[in-house]
GROMACS .gro file of C-alpha atoms in nm:
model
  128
    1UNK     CA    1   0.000   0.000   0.000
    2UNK     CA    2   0.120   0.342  -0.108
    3UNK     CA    3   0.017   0.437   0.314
    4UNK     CA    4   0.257   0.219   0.447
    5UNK     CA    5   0.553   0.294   0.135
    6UNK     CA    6   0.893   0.244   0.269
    7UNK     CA    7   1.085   0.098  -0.009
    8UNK     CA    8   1.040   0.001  -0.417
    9UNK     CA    9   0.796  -0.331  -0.495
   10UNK     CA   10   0.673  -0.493  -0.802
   11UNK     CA   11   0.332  -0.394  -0.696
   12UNK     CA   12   0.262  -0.044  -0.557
   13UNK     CA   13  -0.166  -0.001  -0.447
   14UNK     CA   14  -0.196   0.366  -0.422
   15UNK     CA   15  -0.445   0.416  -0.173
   16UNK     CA   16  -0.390   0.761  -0.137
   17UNK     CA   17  -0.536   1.082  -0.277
   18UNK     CA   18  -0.379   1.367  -0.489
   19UNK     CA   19  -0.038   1.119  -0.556
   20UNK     CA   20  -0.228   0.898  -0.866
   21UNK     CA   21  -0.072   1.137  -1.152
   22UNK     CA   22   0.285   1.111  -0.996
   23UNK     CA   23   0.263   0.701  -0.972
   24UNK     CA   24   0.113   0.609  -1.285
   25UNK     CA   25   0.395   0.772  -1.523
   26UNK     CA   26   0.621   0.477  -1.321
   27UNK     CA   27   0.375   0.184  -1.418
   28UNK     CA   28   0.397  -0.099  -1.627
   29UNK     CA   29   0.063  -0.160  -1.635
   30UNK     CA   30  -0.232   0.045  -1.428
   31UNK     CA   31  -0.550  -0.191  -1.301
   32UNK     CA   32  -0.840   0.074  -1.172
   33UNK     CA   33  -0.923  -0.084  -0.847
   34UNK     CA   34  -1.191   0.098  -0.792
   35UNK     CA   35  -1.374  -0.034  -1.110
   36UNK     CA   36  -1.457  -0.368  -0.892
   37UNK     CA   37  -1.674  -0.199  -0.650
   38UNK     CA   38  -1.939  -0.096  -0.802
   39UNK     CA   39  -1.887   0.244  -0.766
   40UNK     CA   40  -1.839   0.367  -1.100
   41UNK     CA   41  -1.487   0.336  -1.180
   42UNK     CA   42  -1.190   0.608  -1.180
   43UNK     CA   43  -1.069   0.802  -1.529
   44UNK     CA   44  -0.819   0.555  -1.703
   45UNK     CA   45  -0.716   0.924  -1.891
   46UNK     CA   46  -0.443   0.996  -1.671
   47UNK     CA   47  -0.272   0.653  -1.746
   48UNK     CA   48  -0.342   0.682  -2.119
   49UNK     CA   49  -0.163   1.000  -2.152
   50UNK     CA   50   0.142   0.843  -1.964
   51UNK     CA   51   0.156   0.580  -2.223
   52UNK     CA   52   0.083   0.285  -1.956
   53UNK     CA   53  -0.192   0.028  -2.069
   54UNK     CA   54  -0.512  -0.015  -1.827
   55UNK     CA   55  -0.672  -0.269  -1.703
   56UNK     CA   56  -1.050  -0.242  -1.520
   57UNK     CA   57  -1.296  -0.432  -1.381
   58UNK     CA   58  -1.684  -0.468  -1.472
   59UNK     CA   59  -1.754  -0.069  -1.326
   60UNK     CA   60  -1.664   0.192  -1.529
   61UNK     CA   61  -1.986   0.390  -1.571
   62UNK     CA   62  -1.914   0.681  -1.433
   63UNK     CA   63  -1.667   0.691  -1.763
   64UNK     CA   64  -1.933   0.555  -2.022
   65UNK     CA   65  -1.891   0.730  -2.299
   66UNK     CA   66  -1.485   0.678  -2.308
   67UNK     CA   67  -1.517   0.298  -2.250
   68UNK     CA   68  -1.734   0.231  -2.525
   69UNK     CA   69  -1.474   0.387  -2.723
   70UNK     CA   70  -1.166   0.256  -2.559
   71UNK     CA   71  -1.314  -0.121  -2.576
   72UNK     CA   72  -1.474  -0.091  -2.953
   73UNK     CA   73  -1.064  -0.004  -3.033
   74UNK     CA   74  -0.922  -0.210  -2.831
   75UNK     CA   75  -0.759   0.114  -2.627
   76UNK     CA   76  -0.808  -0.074  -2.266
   77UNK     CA   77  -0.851  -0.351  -2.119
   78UNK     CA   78  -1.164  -0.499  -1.916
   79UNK     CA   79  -1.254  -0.779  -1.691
   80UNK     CA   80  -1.534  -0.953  -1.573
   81UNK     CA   81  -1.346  -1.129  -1.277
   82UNK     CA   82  -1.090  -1.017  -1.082
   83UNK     CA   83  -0.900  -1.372  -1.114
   84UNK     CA   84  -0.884  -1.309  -1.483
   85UNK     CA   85  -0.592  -1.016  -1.345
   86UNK     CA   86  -0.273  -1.222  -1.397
   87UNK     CA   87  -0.362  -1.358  -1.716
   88UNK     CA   88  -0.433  -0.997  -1.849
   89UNK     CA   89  -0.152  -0.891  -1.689
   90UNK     CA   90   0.090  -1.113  -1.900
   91UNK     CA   91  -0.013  -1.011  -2.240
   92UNK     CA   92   0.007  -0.680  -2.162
   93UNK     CA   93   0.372  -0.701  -2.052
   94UNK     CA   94   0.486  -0.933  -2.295
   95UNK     CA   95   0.515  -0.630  -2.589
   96UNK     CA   96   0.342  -0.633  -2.885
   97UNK     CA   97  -0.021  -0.671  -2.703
   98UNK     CA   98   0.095  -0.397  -2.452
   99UNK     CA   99   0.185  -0.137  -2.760
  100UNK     CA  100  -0.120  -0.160  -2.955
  101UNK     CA  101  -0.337  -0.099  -2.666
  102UNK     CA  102  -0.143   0.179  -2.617
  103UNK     CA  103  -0.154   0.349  -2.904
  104UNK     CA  104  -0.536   0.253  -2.949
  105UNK     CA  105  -0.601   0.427  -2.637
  106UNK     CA  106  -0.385   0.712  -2.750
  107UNK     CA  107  -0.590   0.799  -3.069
  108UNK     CA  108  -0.932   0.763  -2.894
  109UNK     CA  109  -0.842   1.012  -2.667
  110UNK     CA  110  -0.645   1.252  -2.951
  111UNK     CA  111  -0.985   1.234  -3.096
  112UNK     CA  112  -1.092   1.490  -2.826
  113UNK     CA  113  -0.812   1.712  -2.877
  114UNK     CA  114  -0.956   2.063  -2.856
  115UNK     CA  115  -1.273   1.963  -2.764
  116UNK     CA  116  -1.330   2.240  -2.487
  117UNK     CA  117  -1.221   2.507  -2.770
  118UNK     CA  118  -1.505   2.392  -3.005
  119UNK     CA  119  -1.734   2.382  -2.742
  120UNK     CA  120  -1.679   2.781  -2.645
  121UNK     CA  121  -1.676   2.822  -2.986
  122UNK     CA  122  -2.028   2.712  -3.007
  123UNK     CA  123  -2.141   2.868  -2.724
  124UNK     CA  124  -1.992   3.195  -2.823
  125UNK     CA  125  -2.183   3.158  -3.144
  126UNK     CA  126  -2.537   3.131  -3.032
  127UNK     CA  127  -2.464   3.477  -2.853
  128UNK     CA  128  -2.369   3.630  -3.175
   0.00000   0.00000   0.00000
């Protein structure tokens, strides 16, 4: 657990809040705890940016939208069970698997790129 940190492990549970952004640039592979109790999930954005594939559980819909597009691309990576971790876990180390997920994921989200400009633009255009 990230609480209880003292020195490096293979596997690093960051159970603390306002650190996520600085971990997940130093991960092989991010799995969205949260996404396994029923809660709704966490953004897998910051993890996409960093170029780290992403691995969630059955509850994501807090981040609808985005998953439909992530999974129809193959851009992430989703479970029904958390036993089916380790086997996931493998392919997406083992290379090939772990770079086209990545750049999947990548291009969904560059799809979005200036999104909140064209939306002010819009805005801005009904007033005019």
């Amino acid at each position: 657990l990230r609480s209880n940190f003292s020195q490096p492990h293979e596997c690093l549970v960051v159970d603390s809040t306002g650190e996520l952004r600085d971990w997940t640039a130093h991960a092989d592979v991010v799995i969205i705890g949260k996404s396994w109790l029923a809660q709704g999930g966490q953004s897998p954005v910051e993890a996409i940016i960093a170029g780290v594939p992403v691995i969630t559980g059955p509850d994501m819909s807090n981040f609808s939208g985005l998953m439909d597009q992530l999974l129809s691309e193959n851009g992430i990576t989703q479970l029904a069970k958390r036993t089916d971790i380790p086997h996931a876990l493998s392919r997406l180390i083992e290379g090939e698997t772990r770079e086209a997920q990545v750049r999947s994921a990548r291009a969904v989200l560059d799809r979005h790129t200036g999104a909140a400009d064209r939306m002010v633009t819009e805005i801005l255009s009904v007033f005019r």
